[in-house]
């Protein structure tokens, strides 16, 4: 009796002390995070340019090449994108912009809507190139894997679909369209007319202020600056092209997204985040690498045949880095959020601060990021599988004429994307 209480009470005291210490640490952590949250919100606000009458200094006197490509987006352009573009041109000044839109093979009346937009741009004397290409996906596919001389066409691979023969890849097709949309940039360059920025716009909900904030990223010093894009917030959308400062995919699809220390800390501070690749709805780029010959491309067909694929929007950065043309840095700017629906846009601009993360979301985000970092291996089984396939591809090619080198390793994922008449599919 005496002995047991004697033994129990120091244990209980120890337990009580431990509970107290953990409670105190927990509270201290929570208070520290809430303090960081206030800095985060302040930083976001200070990098958001809502004043439209005077351009932020990094945007003054800048010539902007606005570039977009469309396929079956009539409703989006009609309901909001066209007007948002006109608003943007109004803010940047029509003498400072060139609008290049490339549409092809839409299955709805996108061509009619773009024709109307073209007319409005013409009436307002805005330099532009609006190409309405009649070639459909079906035309591309029906052309078949061999050209008129019977030689294999690039961009066609033997897939794993039973009995399908060769099928047409989606990414080389998209890369080609992106280069076509850039053609006026090259034509104007050869005539001595140059731009300070290329602005790539997806079919997103955006406002002129978002573009100003994007163009002013890192005081205007960058090789590329991207927005964050949302379809179903708080989850971000474009995981195919986003890689952190170490080249890793994001570790979680909601805030604070990143694994690498640099990227994570910048995101938690609400500052522009250094990354190796990003696209996410809207991108501002320094055009000089393109003037030097940089173009969008896809992985080689022989590599894609191994059931691997990579976004042309990620490979553009690894190519830039490989030729030492990305020295200005690639940033994702959390002060710029765009949406694929008005609801998604509104949800990520909530409250008086127009914030996209609540204090609760901030704290739980930090905690789940910590847990995930400890539980999820840095190099996933999937990444190992990809690395192994790429090694085998190099080895298999040692006695072929093809030069087998791929600098876009960080972009590669184990998927196969095939073009079909009404979109695309996985195999
Ligand atoms: C991802 O991060 C780990 C370390 O955290 C690193 O070893 C690896 O090389 C990184 N990059 C890629 C592409 O896996
Ligand atoms: C989004 O916000 C705008 C401006 O605050 C408002 O006019 C609009 O009705 C909202 N739309 C939706 C779908 O929430």
CSV table of C-alpha atoms and ligand atoms in Angstrom, one decimal:
chain,number,residue,atom,x,y,z
A,1,UNK,CA,0.0,0.0,0.0
A,2,UNK,CA,2.6,2.5,1.1
A,3,UNK,CA,5.0,1.3,-1.5
A,4,UNK,CA,2.5,1.6,-4.4
A,5,UNK,CA,1.6,5.2,-3.7
A,6,UNK,CA,5.3,6.0,-3.3
A,7,UNK,CA,5.9,4.6,-6.7
A,8,UNK,CA,2.9,6.0,-8.4
A,9,UNK,CA,3.1,9.7,-7.4
A,10,UNK,CA,6.4,10.6,-9.1
A,11,UNK,CA,5.2,8.9,-12.3
A,12,UNK,CA,2.0,10.9,-12.0
A,13,UNK,CA,4.0,14.1,-11.4
A,14,UNK,CA,6.2,13.3,-14.4
A,15,UNK,CA,3.1,12.7,-16.6
A,16,UNK,CA,1.6,16.0,-15.4
A,17,UNK,CA,4.9,17.8,-16.2
A,18,UNK,CA,5.0,16.3,-19.6
A,19,UNK,CA,1.4,17.2,-20.3
A,20,UNK,CA,2.2,20.7,-19.2
A,21,UNK,CA,5.3,21.0,-21.3
A,22,UNK,CA,3.6,19.7,-24.4
A,23,UNK,CA,0.6,22.0,-23.8
A,24,UNK,CA,2.9,25.0,-23.4
A,25,UNK,CA,4.9,24.1,-26.6
A,26,UNK,CA,1.7,23.6,-28.5
A,27,UNK,CA,0.4,27.0,-27.4
A,28,UNK,CA,3.7,28.7,-28.2
A,29,UNK,CA,3.7,27.1,-31.6
A,30,UNK,CA,0.1,28.2,-32.2
A,31,UNK,CA,0.8,31.8,-31.1
A,32,UNK,CA,4.0,31.9,-33.3
A,33,UNK,CA,2.0,30.7,-36.3
A,34,UNK,CA,-0.7,33.3,-35.8
A,35,UNK,CA,1.9,36.0,-35.7
A,36,UNK,CA,3.4,34.6,-38.9
A,37,UNK,CA,-0.1,34.6,-40.4
A,38,UNK,CA,-0.4,38.4,-39.8
A,39,UNK,CA,2.9,38.9,-41.6
A,40,UNK,CA,1.8,36.6,-44.4
A,41,UNK,CA,-1.4,38.6,-44.9
A,42,UNK,CA,0.5,41.9,-44.8
A,43,UNK,CA,3.0,40.8,-47.4
A,44,UNK,CA,0.3,39.5,-49.7
A,45,UNK,CA,-1.5,42.9,-49.5
A,46,UNK,CA,1.7,44.9,-50.1
A,47,UNK,CA,2.3,42.9,-53.3
A,48,UNK,CA,-1.2,43.3,-54.6
A,49,UNK,CA,-1.6,46.3,-57.0
A,50,UNK,CA,-5.3,47.3,-57.0
A,51,UNK,CA,-4.7,50.9,-58.0
A,52,UNK,CA,-5.2,50.9,-61.7
A,53,UNK,CA,-4.7,54.6,-62.6
A,54,UNK,CA,-0.9,54.5,-62.0
A,55,UNK,CA,1.0,51.5,-63.1
A,56,UNK,CA,3.5,49.9,-60.6
A,57,UNK,CA,7.0,51.1,-61.6
A,58,UNK,CA,8.1,47.7,-62.9
A,59,UNK,CA,5.2,47.8,-65.4
A,60,UNK,CA,5.7,51.4,-66.6
A,61,UNK,CA,6.7,51.8,-70.2
A,62,UNK,CA,6.7,48.0,-70.7
A,63,UNK,CA,5.7,46.4,-73.9
A,64,UNK,CA,3.6,43.3,-73.3
A,65,UNK,CA,2.9,40.5,-75.8
A,66,UNK,CA,-0.3,38.9,-74.7
A,67,UNK,CA,-0.6,35.3,-75.8
A,68,UNK,CA,-3.5,32.9,-75.6
A,69,UNK,CA,-4.7,29.7,-77.3
A,70,UNK,CA,-8.2,28.4,-77.3
A,71,UNK,CA,-10.1,25.2,-78.1
A,72,UNK,CA,-13.8,25.0,-77.5
A,73,UNK,CA,-14.0,27.9,-75.0
A,74,UNK,CA,-16.9,30.0,-76.5
A,75,UNK,CA,-18.8,30.4,-73.2
A,76,UNK,CA,-15.7,31.4,-71.2
A,77,UNK,CA,-14.6,34.0,-73.8
A,78,UNK,CA,-18.2,35.3,-74.3
A,79,UNK,CA,-19.1,35.5,-70.6
A,80,UNK,CA,-15.9,37.0,-69.1
A,81,UNK,CA,-12.5,36.4,-70.8
A,82,UNK,CA,-13.0,38.8,-73.7
A,83,UNK,CA,-14.1,41.6,-71.5
A,84,UNK,CA,-11.3,40.9,-69.0
A,85,UNK,CA,-8.8,41.2,-71.9
A,86,UNK,CA,-10.3,44.5,-73.0
A,87,UNK,CA,-10.2,45.8,-69.5
A,88,UNK,CA,-6.5,44.7,-69.2
A,89,UNK,CA,-5.6,46.4,-72.5
A,90,UNK,CA,-7.3,49.6,-71.2
A,91,UNK,CA,-5.2,49.6,-68.1
A,92,UNK,CA,-1.8,48.7,-69.8
A,93,UNK,CA,-2.5,51.1,-72.6
A,94,UNK,CA,-3.2,50.0,-76.1
A,95,UNK,CA,0.2,51.2,-77.4
A,96,UNK,CA,1.9,48.9,-75.0
A,97,UNK,CA,0.3,45.6,-76.0
A,98,UNK,CA,0.0,43.2,-78.8
A,99,UNK,CA,-2.7,40.5,-78.6
A,100,UNK,CA,-2.0,37.1,-80.2
A,101,UNK,CA,-4.8,34.5,-80.0
A,102,UNK,CA,-4.5,31.1,-81.7
A,103,UNK,CA,-7.7,29.0,-82.0
A,104,UNK,CA,-8.0,25.7,-83.7
A,105,UNK,CA,-10.7,23.1,-84.4
A,106,UNK,CA,-13.2,24.1,-81.7
A,107,UNK,CA,-16.3,22.0,-81.4
A,108,UNK,CA,-18.5,25.0,-80.4
A,109,UNK,CA,-18.8,28.6,-81.8
A,110,UNK,CA,-15.5,29.8,-80.3
A,111,UNK,CA,-14.5,31.1,-83.8
A,112,UNK,CA,-17.6,33.3,-84.0
A,113,UNK,CA,-17.0,34.8,-80.5
A,114,UNK,CA,-13.3,35.4,-81.3
A,115,UNK,CA,-14.4,37.1,-84.6
A,116,UNK,CA,-16.5,39.5,-82.5
A,117,UNK,CA,-13.5,40.1,-80.2
A,118,UNK,CA,-11.3,40.7,-83.2
A,119,UNK,CA,-13.7,43.3,-84.5
A,120,UNK,CA,-13.8,45.1,-81.1
A,121,UNK,CA,-9.9,45.1,-81.0
A,122,UNK,CA,-9.8,46.4,-84.6
A,123,UNK,CA,-12.3,49.3,-83.8
A,124,UNK,CA,-10.0,50.2,-80.8
A,125,UNK,CA,-6.9,50.1,-83.0
A,126,UNK,CA,-5.2,47.4,-80.9
A,127,UNK,CA,-2.4,45.5,-82.6
A,128,UNK,CA,-3.3,41.8,-82.8
A,129,UNK,CA,-3.2,38.5,-84.6
A,130,UNK,CA,-6.3,36.3,-84.2
A,131,UNK,CA,-5.8,33.0,-86.0
A,132,UNK,CA,-8.9,30.8,-86.5
A,133,UNK,CA,-7.4,27.5,-87.7
A,134,UNK,CA,-10.0,25.1,-89.1
A,135,UNK,CA,-7.9,22.0,-88.4
A,136,UNK,CA,-9.7,19.8,-85.9
A,137,UNK,CA,-8.4,17.1,-83.6
A,138,UNK,CA,-10.2,14.6,-86.0
A,139,UNK,CA,-8.2,16.0,-89.0
A,140,UNK,CA,-5.0,15.6,-87.1
A,141,UNK,CA,-5.8,12.1,-86.1
A,142,UNK,CA,-7.2,11.0,-89.4
A,143,UNK,CA,-4.0,12.1,-91.1
A,144,UNK,CA,-2.5,8.9,-89.6
A,145,UNK,CA,1.0,8.0,-88.3
A,146,UNK,CA,2.6,8.1,-91.7
A,147,UNK,CA,3.1,11.2,-94.0
A,148,UNK,CA,2.6,11.3,-97.8
A,149,UNK,CA,6.0,9.7,-98.4
A,150,UNK,CA,5.2,6.9,-96.0
A,151,UNK,CA,7.6,8.2,-93.3
A,152,UNK,CA,6.6,8.1,-89.7
A,153,UNK,CA,5.2,11.4,-88.4
A,154,UNK,CA,6.7,12.8,-85.2
A,155,UNK,CA,4.3,12.8,-82.3
A,156,UNK,CA,2.8,9.3,-82.9
A,157,UNK,CA,3.6,6.4,-80.6
A,158,UNK,CA,2.7,2.8,-80.1
A,159,UNK,CA,0.5,2.9,-77.0
A,160,UNK,CA,-0.6,0.2,-74.6
A,161,UNK,CA,-4.3,0.4,-75.8
A,162,UNK,CA,-5.1,-3.1,-77.1
A,163,UNK,CA,-5.3,-3.2,-80.9
A,164,UNK,CA,-5.0,0.6,-81.3
A,165,UNK,CA,-1.8,0.7,-83.3
A,166,UNK,CA,0.0,4.0,-83.2
A,167,UNK,CA,-1.8,6.9,-81.5
A,168,UNK,CA,-1.2,10.7,-81.6
A,169,UNK,CA,0.3,12.3,-78.5
A,170,UNK,CA,-1.3,15.4,-77.0
A,171,UNK,CA,1.8,17.3,-75.7
A,172,UNK,CA,3.7,17.6,-79.0
A,173,UNK,CA,0.4,18.9,-80.5
A,174,UNK,CA,0.0,21.5,-77.7
A,175,UNK,CA,3.7,22.5,-77.8
A,176,UNK,CA,3.3,23.2,-81.6
A,177,UNK,CA,0.1,25.3,-81.0
A,178,UNK,CA,2.0,27.4,-78.4
A,179,UNK,CA,4.8,28.1,-80.8
A,180,UNK,CA,2.2,29.0,-83.4
A,181,UNK,CA,0.7,31.5,-81.0
A,182,UNK,CA,4.2,33.0,-80.5
A,183,UNK,CA,4.8,33.4,-84.2
A,184,UNK,CA,3.9,37.1,-84.3
A,185,UNK,CA,6.5,37.7,-81.6
A,186,UNK,CA,9.2,36.3,-83.8
A,187,UNK,CA,7.9,38.1,-86.9
A,188,UNK,CA,7.9,41.4,-85.1
A,189,UNK,CA,11.3,40.7,-83.6
A,190,UNK,CA,12.7,40.2,-87.1
A,191,UNK,CA,11.3,43.6,-88.0
A,192,UNK,CA,13.0,45.2,-85.0
A,193,UNK,CA,9.9,45.4,-82.7
A,194,UNK,CA,10.6,43.9,-79.3
A,195,UNK,CA,8.7,43.2,-76.2
A,196,UNK,CA,9.6,43.4,-72.5
A,197,UNK,CA,7.3,40.6,-71.4
A,198,UNK,CA,5.2,37.8,-72.8
A,199,UNK,CA,2.0,37.3,-70.9
A,200,UNK,CA,0.4,33.8,-71.3
A,201,UNK,CA,-3.3,33.7,-70.4
A,202,UNK,CA,-5.3,30.5,-70.0
A,203,UNK,CA,-9.1,30.5,-70.0
A,204,UNK,CA,-9.1,31.9,-66.5
A,205,UNK,CA,-11.1,34.4,-64.5
A,206,UNK,CA,-8.8,37.4,-63.9
A,207,UNK,CA,-8.8,41.1,-63.4
A,208,UNK,CA,-6.3,43.8,-64.6
A,209,UNK,CA,-5.0,44.2,-61.0
A,210,UNK,CA,-4.0,40.5,-61.1
A,211,UNK,CA,-1.9,41.1,-64.2
A,212,UNK,CA,-0.3,44.2,-62.7
A,213,UNK,CA,0.6,42.3,-59.5
A,214,UNK,CA,2.0,39.5,-61.6
A,215,UNK,CA,4.1,41.8,-63.8
A,216,UNK,CA,5.5,43.5,-60.7
A,217,UNK,CA,6.6,40.2,-59.1
A,218,UNK,CA,10.0,40.5,-57.4
A,219,UNK,CA,10.2,44.2,-58.4
A,220,UNK,CA,9.9,43.2,-62.1
A,221,UNK,CA,13.1,41.1,-61.9
A,222,UNK,CA,12.4,37.5,-63.1
A,223,UNK,CA,12.7,35.1,-66.0
A,224,UNK,CA,9.1,34.0,-65.3
A,225,UNK,CA,6.4,34.8,-62.8
A,226,UNK,CA,3.3,32.6,-62.4
A,227,UNK,CA,-0.1,33.0,-60.6
A,228,UNK,CA,-1.7,30.3,-58.5
A,229,UNK,CA,-4.7,28.7,-60.2
A,230,UNK,CA,-7.8,27.3,-58.6
A,231,UNK,CA,-10.8,25.2,-59.8
A,232,UNK,CA,-12.0,23.8,-56.5
A,233,UNK,CA,-10.3,25.8,-53.8
A,234,UNK,CA,-8.5,25.3,-51.4
A,235,UNK,CA,-7.0,22.8,-53.8
A,236,UNK,CA,-4.8,24.3,-56.5
A,237,UNK,CA,-5.2,23.1,-60.1
A,238,UNK,CA,-2.1,22.7,-62.3
A,239,UNK,CA,0.1,20.0,-60.7
A,240,UNK,CA,1.5,19.0,-64.1
A,241,UNK,CA,3.8,22.0,-64.3
A,242,UNK,CA,4.6,23.1,-60.8
A,243,UNK,CA,7.9,22.0,-59.3
A,244,UNK,CA,9.5,23.5,-56.1
A,245,UNK,CA,13.0,25.0,-55.7
A,246,UNK,CA,14.4,21.5,-55.6
A,247,UNK,CA,12.5,20.2,-58.6
A,248,UNK,CA,10.0,18.3,-56.6
A,249,UNK,CA,6.2,18.1,-57.1
A,250,UNK,CA,4.1,19.8,-54.4
A,251,UNK,CA,3.7,17.6,-51.3
A,252,UNK,CA,0.1,18.8,-50.8
A,253,UNK,CA,-2.5,20.3,-53.0
A,254,UNK,CA,-3.6,23.0,-50.5
A,255,UNK,CA,-1.6,25.7,-48.7
A,256,UNK,CA,1.4,25.8,-48.2
A,257,UNK,CA,1.9,23.2,-51.0
A,258,UNK,CA,5.7,22.8,-51.0
A,259,UNK,CA,8.3,20.4,-49.6
A,260,UNK,CA,11.5,22.3,-50.2
A,261,UNK,CA,12.6,24.7,-47.4
A,262,UNK,CA,13.1,27.7,-49.7
A,263,UNK,CA,9.7,27.4,-51.5
A,264,UNK,CA,7.8,26.6,-48.3
A,265,UNK,CA,9.2,29.5,-46.3
A,266,UNK,CA,8.5,32.0,-49.0
A,267,UNK,CA,5.0,30.8,-49.4
A,268,UNK,CA,4.5,31.0,-45.6
A,269,UNK,CA,5.8,34.5,-45.7
A,270,UNK,CA,3.4,35.5,-48.5
A,271,UNK,CA,6.4,36.4,-50.7
A,272,UNK,CA,7.1,35.4,-54.3
A,273,UNK,CA,8.2,31.7,-54.2
A,274,UNK,CA,11.3,30.5,-56.1
A,275,UNK,CA,10.5,27.4,-58.1
A,276,UNK,CA,12.0,25.4,-60.9
A,277,UNK,CA,8.8,25.3,-62.9
A,278,UNK,CA,5.2,26.8,-62.8
A,279,UNK,CA,2.4,27.7,-65.1
A,280,UNK,CA,-0.9,27.8,-63.1
A,281,UNK,CA,-3.2,29.8,-65.3
A,282,UNK,CA,-1.2,32.9,-66.0
A,283,UNK,CA,2.5,33.5,-66.6
A,284,UNK,CA,4.7,36.5,-67.4
A,285,UNK,CA,8.0,35.7,-69.1
A,286,UNK,CA,11.1,37.5,-70.2
A,287,UNK,CA,11.0,37.0,-74.0
A,288,UNK,CA,14.8,37.1,-74.5
A,289,UNK,CA,15.2,33.3,-74.3
A,290,UNK,CA,12.7,33.0,-77.1
A,291,UNK,CA,14.6,35.6,-79.1
A,292,UNK,CA,17.6,33.3,-78.6
A,293,UNK,CA,15.7,30.4,-80.1
A,294,UNK,CA,13.9,28.8,-77.2
A,295,UNK,CA,10.7,27.0,-78.3
A,296,UNK,CA,8.0,24.8,-76.7
A,297,UNK,CA,8.6,21.1,-77.1
A,298,UNK,CA,7.6,17.7,-75.9
A,299,UNK,CA,9.6,14.6,-74.7
A,300,UNK,CA,11.0,12.5,-77.5
A,301,UNK,CA,8.5,9.9,-78.9
A,302,UNK,CA,10.9,7.1,-77.9
A,303,UNK,CA,10.7,8.2,-74.3
A,304,UNK,CA,7.0,8.8,-74.3
A,305,UNK,CA,6.6,5.2,-75.6
A,306,UNK,CA,7.8,4.0,-72.2
A,307,UNK,CA,4.5,5.4,-70.8
A,308,UNK,CA,6.1,8.7,-69.7
A,309,UNK,CA,5.0,12.2,-70.3
A,310,UNK,CA,5.9,15.8,-69.4
A,311,UNK,CA,4.1,19.2,-69.8
A,312,UNK,CA,5.5,21.5,-72.5
A,313,UNK,CA,5.0,24.2,-69.8
A,314,UNK,CA,7.5,22.5,-67.6
A,315,UNK,CA,10.1,21.5,-70.2
A,316,UNK,CA,10.3,25.1,-71.3
A,317,UNK,CA,12.0,25.9,-68.0
A,318,UNK,CA,14.4,23.0,-67.9
A,319,UNK,CA,15.4,23.9,-71.5
A,320,UNK,CA,15.8,27.5,-70.3
A,321,UNK,CA,18.0,26.4,-67.4
A,322,UNK,CA,20.0,24.0,-69.6
A,323,UNK,CA,21.0,26.9,-71.9
A,324,UNK,CA,21.6,29.2,-68.9
A,325,UNK,CA,18.8,31.5,-69.9
A,326,UNK,CA,16.8,31.3,-66.6
A,327,UNK,CA,19.1,33.6,-64.6
A,328,UNK,CA,16.4,36.0,-63.6
A,329,UNK,CA,14.6,33.3,-61.6
A,330,UNK,CA,11.3,31.6,-61.8
A,331,UNK,CA,8.7,32.7,-59.3
A,332,UNK,CA,5.2,31.7,-58.2
A,333,UNK,CA,3.5,34.8,-56.8
A,334,UNK,CA,0.9,34.0,-54.2
A,335,UNK,CA,-0.5,37.6,-54.4
A,336,UNK,CA,-1.9,36.6,-57.7
A,337,UNK,CA,-4.7,34.0,-57.7
A,338,UNK,CA,-6.8,33.1,-60.8
A,339,UNK,CA,-9.8,30.8,-61.1
A,340,UNK,CA,-11.4,28.6,-63.6
A,341,UNK,CA,-14.8,29.6,-62.3
A,342,UNK,CA,-16.0,32.9,-60.8
A,343,UNK,CA,-16.8,31.0,-57.6
A,344,UNK,CA,-13.2,29.8,-57.4
A,345,UNK,CA,-11.9,33.3,-58.0
A,346,UNK,CA,-14.2,34.8,-55.4
A,347,UNK,CA,-13.3,32.1,-52.8
A,348,UNK,CA,-9.6,32.9,-53.2
A,349,UNK,CA,-10.3,36.7,-52.8
A,350,UNK,CA,-12.3,36.6,-49.6
A,351,UNK,CA,-12.9,39.1,-46.8
A,352,UNK,CA,-11.7,42.7,-46.5
A,353,UNK,CA,-8.1,41.6,-47.2
A,354,UNK,CA,-9.1,39.5,-50.3
A,355,UNK,CA,-7.1,36.7,-48.8
A,356,UNK,CA,-7.0,33.0,-50.0
A,357,UNK,CA,-6.0,31.4,-46.7
A,358,UNK,CA,-7.7,31.9,-43.3
A,359,UNK,CA,-5.8,31.8,-40.0
A,360,UNK,CA,-7.2,28.4,-39.4
A,361,UNK,CA,-6.2,27.2,-42.9
A,362,UNK,CA,-2.7,28.6,-42.3
A,363,UNK,CA,-2.1,26.8,-39.0
A,364,UNK,CA,-3.6,23.5,-40.1
A,365,UNK,CA,-1.7,23.8,-43.4
A,366,UNK,CA,1.6,24.2,-41.5
A,367,UNK,CA,0.8,21.2,-39.3
A,368,UNK,CA,-0.2,18.9,-42.0
A,369,UNK,CA,2.8,19.9,-44.1
A,370,UNK,CA,5.1,19.0,-41.2
A,371,UNK,CA,3.4,15.6,-40.9
A,372,UNK,CA,3.5,14.9,-44.6
A,373,UNK,CA,7.1,15.8,-44.9
A,374,UNK,CA,8.0,13.3,-42.2
A,375,UNK,CA,5.7,10.5,-43.6
A,376,UNK,CA,6.0,10.9,-47.3
A,377,UNK,CA,9.5,9.9,-48.7
A,378,UNK,CA,11.3,12.7,-50.5
A,379,UNK,CA,11.8,10.4,-53.6
A,380,UNK,CA,8.6,8.6,-54.1
A,381,UNK,CA,8.3,5.1,-55.5
A,382,UNK,CA,6.8,6.8,-58.6
A,383,UNK,CA,9.9,9.0,-59.0
A,384,UNK,CA,12.2,6.0,-58.7
A,385,UNK,CA,10.1,4.2,-61.4
A,386,UNK,CA,10.4,7.2,-63.7
A,387,UNK,CA,14.2,7.5,-63.1
A,388,UNK,CA,14.6,3.7,-63.9
A,389,UNK,CA,12.6,4.0,-67.1
A,390,UNK,CA,14.7,7.0,-68.2
A,391,UNK,CA,17.9,5.2,-67.5
A,392,UNK,CA,16.7,2.2,-69.5
A,393,UNK,CA,15.7,4.5,-72.4
A,394,UNK,CA,19.3,5.9,-72.5
A,395,UNK,CA,20.8,2.5,-72.4
A,396,UNK,CA,18.4,1.0,-75.0
A,397,UNK,CA,19.4,3.9,-77.3
A,398,UNK,CA,23.1,3.4,-77.1
A,399,UNK,CA,23.2,1.7,-80.5
A,400,UNK,CA,20.5,3.8,-82.2
A,401,UNK,CA,21.2,7.0,-84.2
A,402,UNK,CA,19.0,9.0,-81.8
A,403,UNK,CA,20.8,11.1,-79.3
A,404,UNK,CA,19.2,10.1,-76.0
A,405,UNK,CA,19.5,12.9,-73.5
A,406,UNK,CA,16.6,14.5,-71.6
A,407,UNK,CA,17.2,17.5,-69.3
A,408,UNK,CA,13.5,17.6,-68.2
A,409,UNK,CA,13.7,14.8,-65.6
A,410,UNK,CA,11.9,16.9,-63.0
A,411,UNK,CA,8.9,17.3,-65.3
A,412,UNK,CA,8.4,13.6,-66.2
A,413,UNK,CA,5.5,11.7,-64.8
A,414,UNK,CA,4.3,8.1,-65.6
A,415,UNK,CA,1.4,8.9,-67.8
A,416,UNK,CA,0.5,8.7,-71.5
A,417,UNK,CA,-1.7,11.5,-73.0
A,418,UNK,CA,-3.4,10.8,-76.3
A,419,UNK,CA,-5.3,13.2,-78.5
A,420,UNK,CA,-8.9,12.2,-79.4
A,421,UNK,CA,-11.4,13.9,-81.6
A,422,UNK,CA,-13.2,15.6,-78.6
A,423,UNK,CA,-10.3,16.2,-76.3
A,424,UNK,CA,-7.7,13.8,-74.9
A,425,UNK,CA,-7.4,10.7,-72.9
A,426,UNK,CA,-5.0,8.7,-70.7
A,427,UNK,CA,-4.0,5.2,-71.8
B,1,LIG,C1,13.3,16.2,-54.3
B,1,LIG,O1,13.8,16.4,-53.0
B,1,LIG,C2,14.8,15.4,-52.5
B,1,LIG,C3,15.3,15.9,-51.2
B,1,LIG,O2,14.3,16.5,-50.4
B,1,LIG,C4,15.9,15.3,-53.5
B,1,LIG,O3,16.8,14.2,-53.1
B,1,LIG,C5,15.4,15.1,-54.9
B,1,LIG,O4,16.5,15.0,-55.8
B,1,LIG,C6,14.5,16.2,-55.2
B,1,LIG,N1,14.2,16.3,-56.6
B,1,LIG,C7,13.6,15.4,-57.4
B,1,LIG,C8,13.3,15.8,-58.8
B,1,LIG,O5,13.2,14.3,-57.0
B,2,LIG,C1,-18.1,37.2,-57.1
B,2,LIG,O1,-17.7,38.5,-56.6
B,2,LIG,C2,-18.2,39.6,-57.3
B,2,LIG,C3,-17.6,40.8,-56.8
B,2,LIG,O2,-17.6,40.8,-55.4
B,2,LIG,C4,-19.7,39.6,-57.2
B,2,LIG,O3,-20.3,40.6,-58.0
B,2,LIG,C5,-20.2,38.2,-57.8
B,2,LIG,O4,-21.6,38.2,-57.7
B,2,LIG,C6,-19.6,37.1,-57.1
B,2,LIG,N1,-20.0,35.9,-57.9
B,2,LIG,C7,-20.1,34.6,-57.4
B,2,LIG,C8,-20.5,33.6,-58.3
B,2,LIG,O5,-19.8,34.4,-56.2
